[in-house]
XYZ file of C-alpha atoms in Angstrom:
90
model
C -7.531 -69.732 -99.161
C -6.825 -69.281 -95.488
C -4.708 -66.502 -94.027
C -1.617 -68.655 -93.344
C -1.569 -70.036 -96.881
C -1.950 -66.527 -98.279
C 0.922 -65.210 -96.143
C 3.071 -68.182 -97.196
C 2.380 -67.442 -100.849
C 3.315 -63.789 -100.365
C 6.606 -64.846 -98.745
C 7.314 -67.375 -101.509
C 6.570 -64.810 -104.213
C 8.816 -62.233 -102.530
C 11.651 -64.770 -102.255
C 11.219 -65.686 -105.915
C 11.346 -62.021 -106.971
C 14.420 -61.451 -104.804
C 16.208 -64.439 -106.357
C 15.329 -63.212 -109.829
C 16.638 -59.715 -109.082
C 19.920 -61.159 -107.788
C 20.228 -63.328 -110.894
C 19.392 -60.454 -113.257
C 21.804 -58.109 -111.501
C 24.627 -60.661 -111.658
C 23.965 -61.237 -115.364
C 23.939 -57.513 -116.150
C 27.235 -57.051 -114.319
C 28.744 -60.057 -116.116
C 27.540 -58.829 -119.499
C 28.923 -55.343 -118.866
C 32.320 -56.782 -117.909
C 32.357 -59.032 -120.976
C 31.435 -56.110 -123.229
C 34.182 -53.954 -121.729
C 36.734 -56.753 -122.098
C 35.631 -57.424 -125.667
C 35.868 -53.735 -126.547
C 39.328 -53.457 -125.007
C 40.623 -56.627 -126.644
C 38.599 -56.296 -129.857
C 41.246 -54.298 -131.702
C 43.784 -57.137 -131.525
C 41.474 -60.082 -132.226
C 40.351 -61.532 -135.520
C 36.715 -62.461 -136.118
C 37.140 -66.200 -135.469
C 38.397 -65.605 -131.919
C 35.506 -63.262 -131.224
C 32.943 -65.823 -132.343
C 34.518 -68.443 -130.050
C 34.295 -66.139 -127.036
C 30.663 -65.379 -127.872
C 29.860 -69.094 -127.998
C 31.514 -69.687 -124.636
C 29.605 -66.792 -123.111
C 26.344 -68.201 -124.450
C 27.054 -71.586 -122.928
C 27.692 -70.126 -119.483
C 24.568 -67.970 -119.788
C 22.573 -71.117 -120.596
C 23.866 -72.770 -117.425
C 22.871 -69.750 -115.335
C 19.491 -69.687 -117.057
C 18.945 -73.390 -116.328
C 19.829 -72.808 -112.675
C 17.338 -69.960 -112.514
C 14.615 -72.090 -114.105
C 15.204 -74.840 -111.540
C 14.820 -72.300 -108.730
C 11.677 -70.884 -110.292
C 10.157 -74.329 -110.669
C 10.772 -75.181 -107.018
C 9.267 -72.013 -105.583
C 6.692 -71.697 -108.368
C 4.856 -74.891 -107.445
C 2.857 -73.237 -104.678
C 2.158 -70.249 -106.924
C 0.829 -72.438 -109.708
C -1.548 -74.231 -107.379
C -2.937 -71.064 -105.883
C -3.367 -69.384 -109.269
C -5.402 -72.390 -110.418
C -7.585 -72.081 -107.344
C -8.120 -68.394 -108.141
C -9.430 -69.345 -111.569
C -11.838 -71.832 -110.025
C -13.163 -69.233 -107.594
C -14.103 -66.809 -110.407
């Protein structure tokens, strides 16, 4: 692996980690807000309404997760190739 390819991989890996941290941070904030809202509104709701809100939250989390996987697949292509070459060098 030449120096330019190695530097490119380092940049790609750093960008991937940064995107993941942004995604994880946004999800933690969203989950905290949802938990606070559920706790505040939980006293007045019956169990059927709570299960509906949980289902809706899961669906939106799946969409965010799918978006993250698409981003990982795009930037992960170069990483996958170089990791295979590392195995061949051993």
